XYZ file of C-alpha atoms in Angstrom:
628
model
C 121.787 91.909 113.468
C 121.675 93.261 117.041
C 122.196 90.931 119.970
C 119.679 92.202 121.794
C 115.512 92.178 121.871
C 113.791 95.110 121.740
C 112.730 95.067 125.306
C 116.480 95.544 125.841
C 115.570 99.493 124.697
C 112.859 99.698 127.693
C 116.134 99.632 130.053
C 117.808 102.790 128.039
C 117.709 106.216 128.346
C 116.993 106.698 124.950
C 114.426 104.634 124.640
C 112.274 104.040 128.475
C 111.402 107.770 129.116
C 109.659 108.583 125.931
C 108.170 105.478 125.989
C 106.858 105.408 129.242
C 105.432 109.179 128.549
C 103.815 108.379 125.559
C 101.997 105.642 127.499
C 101.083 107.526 130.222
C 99.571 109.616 128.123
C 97.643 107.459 125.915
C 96.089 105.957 129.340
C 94.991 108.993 130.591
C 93.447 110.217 127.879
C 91.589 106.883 127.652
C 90.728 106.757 131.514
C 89.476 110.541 131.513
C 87.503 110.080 127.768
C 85.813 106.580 128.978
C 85.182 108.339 132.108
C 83.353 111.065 130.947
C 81.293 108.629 128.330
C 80.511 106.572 131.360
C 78.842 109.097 133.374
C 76.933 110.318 130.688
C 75.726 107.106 129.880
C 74.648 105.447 133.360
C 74.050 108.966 135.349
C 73.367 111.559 132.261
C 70.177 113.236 134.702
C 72.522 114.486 137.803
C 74.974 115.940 134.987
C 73.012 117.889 132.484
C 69.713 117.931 130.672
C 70.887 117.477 127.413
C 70.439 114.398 125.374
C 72.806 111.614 126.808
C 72.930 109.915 123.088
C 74.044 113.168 121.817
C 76.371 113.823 123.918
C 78.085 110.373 124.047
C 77.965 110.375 119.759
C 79.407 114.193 119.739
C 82.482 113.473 122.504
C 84.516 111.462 120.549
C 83.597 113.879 117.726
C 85.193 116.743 120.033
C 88.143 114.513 120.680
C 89.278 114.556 117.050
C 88.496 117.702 115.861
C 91.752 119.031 117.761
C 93.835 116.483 115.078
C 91.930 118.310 112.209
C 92.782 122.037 113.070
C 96.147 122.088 115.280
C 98.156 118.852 113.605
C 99.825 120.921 110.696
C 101.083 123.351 113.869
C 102.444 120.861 115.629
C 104.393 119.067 112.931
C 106.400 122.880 112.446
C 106.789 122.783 116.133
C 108.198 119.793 115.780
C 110.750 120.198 113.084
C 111.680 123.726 114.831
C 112.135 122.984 118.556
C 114.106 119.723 120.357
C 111.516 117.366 120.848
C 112.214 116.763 124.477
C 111.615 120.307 125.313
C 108.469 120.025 122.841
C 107.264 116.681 124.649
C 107.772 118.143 128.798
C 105.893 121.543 127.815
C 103.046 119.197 125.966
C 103.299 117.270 129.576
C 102.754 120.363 131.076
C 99.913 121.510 129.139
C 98.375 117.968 130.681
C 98.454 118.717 133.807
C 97.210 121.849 133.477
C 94.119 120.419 131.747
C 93.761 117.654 134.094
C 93.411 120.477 136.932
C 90.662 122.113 134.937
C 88.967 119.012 134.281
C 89.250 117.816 138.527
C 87.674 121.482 139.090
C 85.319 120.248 136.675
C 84.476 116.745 138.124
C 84.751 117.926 141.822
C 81.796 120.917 141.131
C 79.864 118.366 138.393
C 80.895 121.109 135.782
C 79.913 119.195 132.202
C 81.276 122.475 129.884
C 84.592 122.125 132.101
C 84.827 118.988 131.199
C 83.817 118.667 127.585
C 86.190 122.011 127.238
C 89.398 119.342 129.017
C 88.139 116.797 126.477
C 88.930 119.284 123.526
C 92.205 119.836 126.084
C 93.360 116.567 125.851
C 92.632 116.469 121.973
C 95.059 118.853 121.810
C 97.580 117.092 123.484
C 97.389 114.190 121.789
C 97.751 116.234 118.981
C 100.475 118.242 119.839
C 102.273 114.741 121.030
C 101.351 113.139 118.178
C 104.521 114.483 115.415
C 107.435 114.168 118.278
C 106.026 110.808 119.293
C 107.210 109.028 115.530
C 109.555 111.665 114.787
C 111.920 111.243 117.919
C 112.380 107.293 117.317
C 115.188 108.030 114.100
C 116.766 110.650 116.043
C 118.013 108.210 118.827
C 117.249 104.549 117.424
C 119.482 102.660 114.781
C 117.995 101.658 111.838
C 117.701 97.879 113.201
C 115.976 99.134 115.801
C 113.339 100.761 114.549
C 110.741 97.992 113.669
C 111.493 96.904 117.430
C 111.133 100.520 118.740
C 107.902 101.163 116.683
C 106.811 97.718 117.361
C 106.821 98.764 121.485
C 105.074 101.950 120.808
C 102.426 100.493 119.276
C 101.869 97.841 121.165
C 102.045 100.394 124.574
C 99.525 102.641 122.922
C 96.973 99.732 122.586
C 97.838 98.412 125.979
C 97.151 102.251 126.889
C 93.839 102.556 125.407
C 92.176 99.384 126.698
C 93.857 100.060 130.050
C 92.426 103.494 130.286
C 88.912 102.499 128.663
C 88.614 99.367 131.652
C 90.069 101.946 134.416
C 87.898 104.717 133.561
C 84.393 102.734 133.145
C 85.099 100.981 136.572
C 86.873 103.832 138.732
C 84.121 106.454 137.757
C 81.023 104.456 138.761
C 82.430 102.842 141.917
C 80.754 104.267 145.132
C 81.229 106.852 146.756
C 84.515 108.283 145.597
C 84.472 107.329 141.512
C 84.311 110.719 140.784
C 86.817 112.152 142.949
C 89.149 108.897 142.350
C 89.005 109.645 138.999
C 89.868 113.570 139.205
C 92.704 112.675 141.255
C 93.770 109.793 139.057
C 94.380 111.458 135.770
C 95.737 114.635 137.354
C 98.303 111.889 138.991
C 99.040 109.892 135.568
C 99.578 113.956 134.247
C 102.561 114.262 136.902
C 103.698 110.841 136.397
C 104.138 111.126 132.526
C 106.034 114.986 133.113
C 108.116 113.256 135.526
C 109.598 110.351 133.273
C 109.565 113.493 130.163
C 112.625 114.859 132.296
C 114.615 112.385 131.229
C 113.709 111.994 127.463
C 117.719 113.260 126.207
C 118.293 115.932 123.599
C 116.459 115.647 120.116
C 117.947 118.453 118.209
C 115.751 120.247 116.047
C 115.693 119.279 112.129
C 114.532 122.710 111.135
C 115.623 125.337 113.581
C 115.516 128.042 111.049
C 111.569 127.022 110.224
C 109.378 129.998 110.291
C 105.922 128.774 111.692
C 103.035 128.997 108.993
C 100.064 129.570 111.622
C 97.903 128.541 108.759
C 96.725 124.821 109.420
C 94.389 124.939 106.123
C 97.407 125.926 103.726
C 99.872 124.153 106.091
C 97.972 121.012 105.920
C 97.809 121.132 101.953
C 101.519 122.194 101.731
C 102.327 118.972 103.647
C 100.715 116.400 101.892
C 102.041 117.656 98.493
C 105.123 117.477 99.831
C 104.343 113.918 100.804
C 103.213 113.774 97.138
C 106.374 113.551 95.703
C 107.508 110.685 97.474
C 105.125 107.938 95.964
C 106.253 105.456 98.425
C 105.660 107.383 101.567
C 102.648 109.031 100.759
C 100.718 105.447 100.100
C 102.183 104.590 102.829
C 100.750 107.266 104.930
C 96.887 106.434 103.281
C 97.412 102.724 103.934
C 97.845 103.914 107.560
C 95.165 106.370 107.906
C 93.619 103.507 106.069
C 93.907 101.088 109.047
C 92.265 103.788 111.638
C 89.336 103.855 109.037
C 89.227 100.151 109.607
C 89.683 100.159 113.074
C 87.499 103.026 113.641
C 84.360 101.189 111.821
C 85.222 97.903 114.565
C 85.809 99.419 117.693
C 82.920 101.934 117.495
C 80.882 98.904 116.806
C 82.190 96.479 119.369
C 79.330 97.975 122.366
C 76.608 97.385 119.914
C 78.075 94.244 118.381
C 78.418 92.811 122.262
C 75.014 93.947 123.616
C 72.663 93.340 120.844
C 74.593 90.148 118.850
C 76.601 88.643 121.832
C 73.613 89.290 124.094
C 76.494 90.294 126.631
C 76.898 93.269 129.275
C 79.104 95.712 129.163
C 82.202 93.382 131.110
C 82.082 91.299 127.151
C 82.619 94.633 125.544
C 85.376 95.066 127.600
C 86.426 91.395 126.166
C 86.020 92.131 123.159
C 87.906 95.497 123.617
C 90.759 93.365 125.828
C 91.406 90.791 123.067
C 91.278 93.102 119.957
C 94.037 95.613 121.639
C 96.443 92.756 123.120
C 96.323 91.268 119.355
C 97.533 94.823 118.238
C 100.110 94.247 120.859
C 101.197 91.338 119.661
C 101.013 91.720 115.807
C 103.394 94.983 116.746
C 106.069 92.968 118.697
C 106.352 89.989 116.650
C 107.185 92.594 113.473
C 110.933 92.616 114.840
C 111.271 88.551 115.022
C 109.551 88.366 111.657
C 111.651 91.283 110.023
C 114.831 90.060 111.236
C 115.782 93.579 112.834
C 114.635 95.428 109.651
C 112.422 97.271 107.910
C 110.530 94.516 106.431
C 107.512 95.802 104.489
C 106.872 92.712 103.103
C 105.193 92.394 106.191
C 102.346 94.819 105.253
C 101.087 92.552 102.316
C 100.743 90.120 105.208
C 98.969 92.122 107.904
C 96.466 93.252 105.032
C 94.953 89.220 103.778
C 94.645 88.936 107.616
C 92.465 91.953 108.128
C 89.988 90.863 105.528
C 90.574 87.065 106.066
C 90.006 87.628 109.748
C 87.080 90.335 109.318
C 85.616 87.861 107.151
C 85.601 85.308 109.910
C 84.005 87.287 112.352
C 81.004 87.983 110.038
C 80.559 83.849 109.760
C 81.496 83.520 113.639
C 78.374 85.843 114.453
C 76.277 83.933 112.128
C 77.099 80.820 114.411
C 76.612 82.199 117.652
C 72.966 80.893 118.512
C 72.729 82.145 122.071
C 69.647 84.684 122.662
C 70.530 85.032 126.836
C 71.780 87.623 128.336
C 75.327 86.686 129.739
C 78.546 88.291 131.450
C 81.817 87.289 130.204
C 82.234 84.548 132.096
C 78.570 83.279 130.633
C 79.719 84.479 127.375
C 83.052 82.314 127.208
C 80.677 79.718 127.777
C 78.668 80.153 125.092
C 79.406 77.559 121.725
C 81.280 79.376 119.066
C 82.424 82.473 121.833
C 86.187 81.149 121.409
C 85.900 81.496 117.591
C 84.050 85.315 117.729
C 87.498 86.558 120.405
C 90.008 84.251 118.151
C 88.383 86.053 115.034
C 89.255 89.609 117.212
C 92.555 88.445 118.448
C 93.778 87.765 115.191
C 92.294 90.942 113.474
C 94.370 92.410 115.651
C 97.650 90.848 115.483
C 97.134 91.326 111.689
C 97.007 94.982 112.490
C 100.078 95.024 113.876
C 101.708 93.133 111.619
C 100.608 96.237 109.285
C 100.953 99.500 110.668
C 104.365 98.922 112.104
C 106.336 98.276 108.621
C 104.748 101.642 107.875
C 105.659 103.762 110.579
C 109.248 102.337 109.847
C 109.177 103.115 106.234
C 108.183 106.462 106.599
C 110.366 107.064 109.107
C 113.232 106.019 106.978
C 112.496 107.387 103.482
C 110.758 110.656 104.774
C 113.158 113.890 104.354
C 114.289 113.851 107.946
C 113.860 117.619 108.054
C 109.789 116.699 107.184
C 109.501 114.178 109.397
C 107.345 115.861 112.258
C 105.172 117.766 109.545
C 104.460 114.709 107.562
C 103.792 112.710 110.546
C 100.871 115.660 111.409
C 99.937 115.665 107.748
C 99.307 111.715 108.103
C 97.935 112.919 112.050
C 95.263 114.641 109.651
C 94.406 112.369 107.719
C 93.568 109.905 110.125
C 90.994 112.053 111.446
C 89.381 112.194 108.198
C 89.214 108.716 107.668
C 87.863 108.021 111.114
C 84.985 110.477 110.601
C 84.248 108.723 106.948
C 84.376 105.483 108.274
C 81.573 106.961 111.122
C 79.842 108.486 108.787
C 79.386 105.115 106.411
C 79.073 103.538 109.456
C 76.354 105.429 110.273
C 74.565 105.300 106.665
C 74.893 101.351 106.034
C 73.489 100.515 110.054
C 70.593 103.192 108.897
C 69.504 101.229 105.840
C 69.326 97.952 107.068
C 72.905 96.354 107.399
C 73.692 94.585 110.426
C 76.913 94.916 112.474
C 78.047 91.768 111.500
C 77.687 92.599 108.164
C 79.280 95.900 108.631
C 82.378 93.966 109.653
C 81.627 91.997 106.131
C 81.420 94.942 103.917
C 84.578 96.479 105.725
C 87.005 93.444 105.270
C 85.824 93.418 101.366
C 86.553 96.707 101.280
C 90.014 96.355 103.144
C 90.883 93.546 100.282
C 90.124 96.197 97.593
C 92.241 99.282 98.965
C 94.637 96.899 99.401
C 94.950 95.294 96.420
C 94.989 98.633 95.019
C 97.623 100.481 96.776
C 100.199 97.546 95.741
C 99.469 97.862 92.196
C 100.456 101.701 92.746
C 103.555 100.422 94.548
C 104.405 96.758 93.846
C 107.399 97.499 95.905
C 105.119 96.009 98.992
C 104.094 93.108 96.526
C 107.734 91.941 95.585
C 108.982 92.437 99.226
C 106.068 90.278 100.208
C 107.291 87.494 97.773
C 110.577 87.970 99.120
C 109.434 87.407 102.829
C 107.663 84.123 101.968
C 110.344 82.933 99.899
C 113.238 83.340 102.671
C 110.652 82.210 105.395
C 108.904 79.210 103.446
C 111.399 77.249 101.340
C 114.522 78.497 101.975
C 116.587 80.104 105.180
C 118.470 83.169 104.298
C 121.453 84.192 106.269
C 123.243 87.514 105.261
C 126.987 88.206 106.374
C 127.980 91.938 106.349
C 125.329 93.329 104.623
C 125.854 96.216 106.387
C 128.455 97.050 103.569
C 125.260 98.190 101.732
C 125.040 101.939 102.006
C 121.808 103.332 103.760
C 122.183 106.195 101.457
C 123.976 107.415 98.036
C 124.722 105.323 95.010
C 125.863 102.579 94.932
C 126.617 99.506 92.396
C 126.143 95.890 93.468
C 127.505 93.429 91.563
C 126.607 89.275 92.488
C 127.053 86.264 91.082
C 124.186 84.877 88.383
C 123.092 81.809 90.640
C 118.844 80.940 89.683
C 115.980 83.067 88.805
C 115.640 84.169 92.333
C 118.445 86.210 92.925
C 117.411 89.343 92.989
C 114.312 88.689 95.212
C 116.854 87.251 97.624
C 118.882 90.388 97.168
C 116.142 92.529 98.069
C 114.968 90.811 100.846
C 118.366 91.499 102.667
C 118.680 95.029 100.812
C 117.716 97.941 103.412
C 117.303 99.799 100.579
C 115.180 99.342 97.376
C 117.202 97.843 94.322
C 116.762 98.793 90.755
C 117.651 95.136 89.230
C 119.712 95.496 85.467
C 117.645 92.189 83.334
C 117.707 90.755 80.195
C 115.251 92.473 77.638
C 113.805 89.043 77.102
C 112.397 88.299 80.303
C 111.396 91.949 81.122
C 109.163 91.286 78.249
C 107.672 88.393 79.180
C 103.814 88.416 79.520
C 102.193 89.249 82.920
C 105.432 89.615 84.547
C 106.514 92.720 82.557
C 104.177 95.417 84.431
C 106.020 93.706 87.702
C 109.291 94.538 86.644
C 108.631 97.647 85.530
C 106.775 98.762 88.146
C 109.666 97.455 90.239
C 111.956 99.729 88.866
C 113.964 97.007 86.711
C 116.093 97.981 83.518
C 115.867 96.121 80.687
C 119.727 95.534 78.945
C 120.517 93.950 75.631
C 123.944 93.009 74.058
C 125.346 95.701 72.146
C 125.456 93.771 69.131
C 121.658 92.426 69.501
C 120.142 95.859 70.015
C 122.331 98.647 70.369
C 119.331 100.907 71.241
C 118.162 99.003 74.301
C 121.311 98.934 75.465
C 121.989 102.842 75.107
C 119.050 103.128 76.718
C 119.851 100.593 79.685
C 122.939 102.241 80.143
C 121.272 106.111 80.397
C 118.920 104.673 82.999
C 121.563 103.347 85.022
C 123.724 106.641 84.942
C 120.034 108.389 85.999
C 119.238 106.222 88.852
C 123.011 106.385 90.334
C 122.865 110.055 90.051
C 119.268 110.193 92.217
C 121.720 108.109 94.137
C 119.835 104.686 93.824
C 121.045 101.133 94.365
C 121.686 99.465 91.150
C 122.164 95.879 91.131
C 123.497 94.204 88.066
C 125.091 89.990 87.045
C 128.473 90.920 85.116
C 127.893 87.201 83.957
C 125.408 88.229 81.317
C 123.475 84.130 81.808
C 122.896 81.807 84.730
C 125.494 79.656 85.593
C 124.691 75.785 84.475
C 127.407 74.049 86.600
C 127.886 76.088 90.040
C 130.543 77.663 89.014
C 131.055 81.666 88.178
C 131.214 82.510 84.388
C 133.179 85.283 83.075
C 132.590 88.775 84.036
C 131.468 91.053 81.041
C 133.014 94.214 80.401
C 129.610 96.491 80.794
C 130.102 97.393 84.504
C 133.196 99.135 82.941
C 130.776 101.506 80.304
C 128.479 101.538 83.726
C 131.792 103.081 85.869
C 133.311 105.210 83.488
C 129.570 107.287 83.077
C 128.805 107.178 87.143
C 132.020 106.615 89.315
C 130.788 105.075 91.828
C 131.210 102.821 94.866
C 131.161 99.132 93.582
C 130.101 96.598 96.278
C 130.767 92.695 95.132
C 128.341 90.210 96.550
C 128.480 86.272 96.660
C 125.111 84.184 96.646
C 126.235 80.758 97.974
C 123.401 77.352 98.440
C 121.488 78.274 95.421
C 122.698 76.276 92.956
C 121.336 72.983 92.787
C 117.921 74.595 94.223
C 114.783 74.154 92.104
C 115.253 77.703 91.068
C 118.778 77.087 89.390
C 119.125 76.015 85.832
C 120.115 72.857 84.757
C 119.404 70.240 82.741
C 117.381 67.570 85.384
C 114.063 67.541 86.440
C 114.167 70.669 89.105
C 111.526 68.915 91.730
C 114.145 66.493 92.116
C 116.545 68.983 93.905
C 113.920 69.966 95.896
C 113.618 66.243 97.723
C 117.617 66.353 97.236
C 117.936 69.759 99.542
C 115.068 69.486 101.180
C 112.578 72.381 101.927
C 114.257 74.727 104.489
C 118.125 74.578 102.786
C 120.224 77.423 104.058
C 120.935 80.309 101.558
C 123.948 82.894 102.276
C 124.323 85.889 100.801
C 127.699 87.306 101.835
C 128.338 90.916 100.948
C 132.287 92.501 100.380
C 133.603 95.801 101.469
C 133.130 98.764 98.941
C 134.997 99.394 96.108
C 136.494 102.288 94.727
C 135.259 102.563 90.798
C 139.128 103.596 89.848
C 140.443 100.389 91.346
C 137.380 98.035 89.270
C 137.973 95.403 86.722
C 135.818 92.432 86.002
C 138.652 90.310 87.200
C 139.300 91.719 90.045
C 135.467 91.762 91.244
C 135.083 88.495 89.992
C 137.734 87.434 91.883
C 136.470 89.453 94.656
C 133.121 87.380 94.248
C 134.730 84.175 94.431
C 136.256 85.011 97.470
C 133.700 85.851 99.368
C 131.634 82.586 97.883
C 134.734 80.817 99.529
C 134.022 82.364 102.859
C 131.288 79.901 103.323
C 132.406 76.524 101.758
């Protein structure tokens, strides 16, 4: 685990420029968007003579529709070109557009600056595949929850920013307009500036030829995604989350005026609250994930979301107050605290969410696909957001309330989720894993950065309790196909787990020969897709503490798929309520004590030609002794 916090990274080369780009550039498209929706809203008359509510429902419309047609173009770009070079020309293209749009604002020009919105759609867009692309190229892979965890929480900190600066700076007298013009053509500069110093990001795919295409591009990309179950999920649970947030934020002014009985400063409360909880949720990922990619956190964010959502809909129904207040009346108000804890923690739950899944698609995505995955997901977070208006829009017109809305959505939330992690219990067991090493026990790992990132791999551990392999997993970087006795993969209700898990059910040769053929051709398949296989030469739990006699099957295992064999030692279990022995097991518990310390103590690799089960479990015993 790395010494140092992820702020640490905001001092680095690496790390400071792009960040401070990307939130420069989330702000001003913020302050310039709000802007615009401002002026249309409290001054629509001196601008145009079109229909203010039309215009302030289409904007956001125009906003998006660049993510829709250009995002399967940028993700080539992307892969083909450096991503610095990629990121100063998109910071560029900024200024360029915020020159157009201070022509526009200086000479009350609407098309100008509806035609700089569309502008800055594109370079979000554009942005969008280098900004989650460029983190694996320069951060390690402990760093990457941390790193996506400060990107996160800068883009939220970004968009309320920009959405408080642009609503006040526009409508303050007599220079909001001209304040503004020169403001986002300043934060333009200021964001090409620090892009001079993002470093080199070699291209993935220099050889790429560009398929100007976004229709067939777009499709193209999400099969791809296809074929990695994991990822693509991964990438619908996060376009799910905009569809969630999407269906909350747009209904936060309503929600505040009409429900709250507030002006627009407890919108901006609301607003304030809801993004520093996204903050939040996205930094404490790192502390909570130990420095990895921890999507056991994503189970997590998920009950929040709906438990949370589901709390706001029964704050509402408490608030009584039928007054018009400002914030300050508003925090006033009986049952306000609960309505902006409800928000706070919806939002720190969507932290806790998202990030996990940027990092896991970061790090099982084909590098060389990174930047047009990240587009294809780019896409489909536009659809979502224009679904969730559109149901938005049909529930509010028959009759449901906002606070219902928010109701309906967190129910819904509950059943996407519960769905994607019976399509991938991976996030399930993970989850388990989390509360188990958070809850009763402390896990501590020592070099478990013998593990391989990638290739195959066989890990061979001591037979401890009937947790072992979720405490294996939860220090794994990597997912672990488990080798189990064909007696308790068949066990009732927990059978679909473990298959869906990935496990392999083994029998003794001379019990039945044909499950064990049949354990031993799925092992040689999974370590030549170059999985992790994780198997307990012991054959049975250990009754007494000590290590039992290997078995000679990781032999048949090595002489079909040479390679790498990494022992591991599981020390602090035994005598846990989870080991087997003959006394009543809630008696250990009082014995240990909730909490007890857990070690899991991994040995360097070795090579399948030097293996014996003496020698590994000798190596095992070893490494057990490390820690006595």
């Amino acid at each position: 685990m790395p010494a140092q916090s992820q702020f640490a990274l905001l001092g680095q080369r690496r790390f400071a420029p792009f960040f401070w780009t990307q939130f420069l550039g989330a702000l001003n498209d913020n302050v310039f968007k709000t802007a615009l929706l401002t002026i249309l809203t409290y001054d629509a008359l001196s601008w145009t003579t079109l229909d203010p509510v039309l215009l302030t429902n289409l904007i956001p419309g125009l906003f998006i529709l660049p993510f829709m047609l250009f995002s399967a173009t940028a993700g080539q770009l992307a892969d083909k070109f450096d991503k610095g070079r990629v990121a100063r020309l998109v910071k560029l293209l900024e200024i360029a557009i915020m020159a157009l749009a201070g022509f526009g604002w200086i000479t009350h020009n609407l098309p100008l600056l509806v035609l700089a919105l569309v502008g800055m759609g594109l370079h979000s867009t554009l942005f969008g595949p280098v900004k989650y692309a460029y983190l694996p190229q320069h951060l390690q892979r402990s760093e990457l929850v941390g790193g996506n965890g400060l990107v996160e929480s800068g883009t939220f900190v970004g968009i309320v920013l920009g959405e408080v600066l642009g609503a006040l700076l526009i409508v303050s007298k007599p220079w909001g307009v001209e304040v503004v013009a020169a403001g986002t053509l300043a934060l333009a500069v200021l964001g090409w500036w620090f892009s001079r110093a993002i470093p080199p990001s070699p291209a993935p795919v220099p050889e790429l030829k560009v398929n100007w295409n976004p229709f067939t591009e777009t499709v193209r990309n999400l099969n791809y995604s296809r074929q990695n179950r994991a990822v693509f999920l991964s990438l619908l649970g996060n376009s799910w989350f905009w569809f969630y947030g999407a269906i909350f934020l747009a209904q936060f002014p309503l929600y505040a005026k009409n429900y709250l009985q507030g002006d627009h400063g407890v919108f901006v409360l609301l607003l304030t609250v809801f993004s520093l909880g996204i903050g939040a949720g996205s930094l404490l990922c790192e502390k909570l994930s130990s420095h990895r990619v921890e999507i056991g956190l994503v189970p997590f964010g998920s009950i929040g979301l709906s438990m949370f959502g589901i709390e706001l809909f029964l704050a509402s129904l408490a608030y009584t107050n039928t007054l018009p207040v400002d914030a300050a009346g508003f925090l006033a108000q009986t049952g306000s605290l609960r309505i902006l804890f409800a928000c706070l923690m919806i939002g720190v739950s969507g932290g806790l969410y998202i990030v996990p899944l940027f990092a896991l698609i970061q790090t099982r995505c084909d590098p060389r696909h990174l930047s047009r995955t990240i587009a294809g997901m780019n896409i489909l977070n536009a659809l979502f957001m224009v679904a969730a208006a559109l149901l938005a829009m049909v529930l509010l017109k028959n009759g449901v309330t906002v606070p219902q809305l928010f109701l309906v959505t967190a129910l819904l939330n509950a059943l996407v989720a519960l769905y994607i992690y019976w399509l991938v219990p991976e996030f399930l067991i993970r989850f388990l894993a989390w509360l188990l090493i958070h809850t009763i026990h402390r896990v501590r790992t020592v070099d478990v950065a013998h593990i391989p990132l990638q290739g195959a791999a066989m890990l061979v551990c001591n037979h401890v309790s009937y947790v072992d392999a979720i405490v294996i997993l939860a220090a794994s970087p990597r997912p672990v196909r488990f080798v189990m006795d064909h007696r308790i993969f068949a066990f009732p209700l927990l059978s679909w787990l473990f298959r869906s898990a990935g496990a392999i059910p083994i029998a003794p040769a001379s019990e039945d020969s044909v499950v064990t053929e049949k354990a031993y051709a799925a092992i040689e398949l999974a370590l030549a897709h170059d999985e992790l296989v994780c198997i307990f030469p012991e054959g049975k739990l250990t009754v007494n503490g000590e290590i039992n006699l290997f078995r000679g099957g990781i032999m048949t295992i090595l002489q079909r798929s040479p390679v790498p064999v990494i022992p591991m030692a599981l020390c602090g279990l035994w005598g846990s309520v989870f080991s087997h022995a003959q006394d009543n097991p809630f008696d250990r518990v009082f014995q240990r004590g909730l909490r007890s310390t857990l070690r899991l103590v991994v040995g360097a690799p070795l090579p399948s030609s030097e293996v014996t089960p003496e020698l590994l479990r000798a190596q095992v015993q070893a490494l057990r002794g490390q820690v006595r």
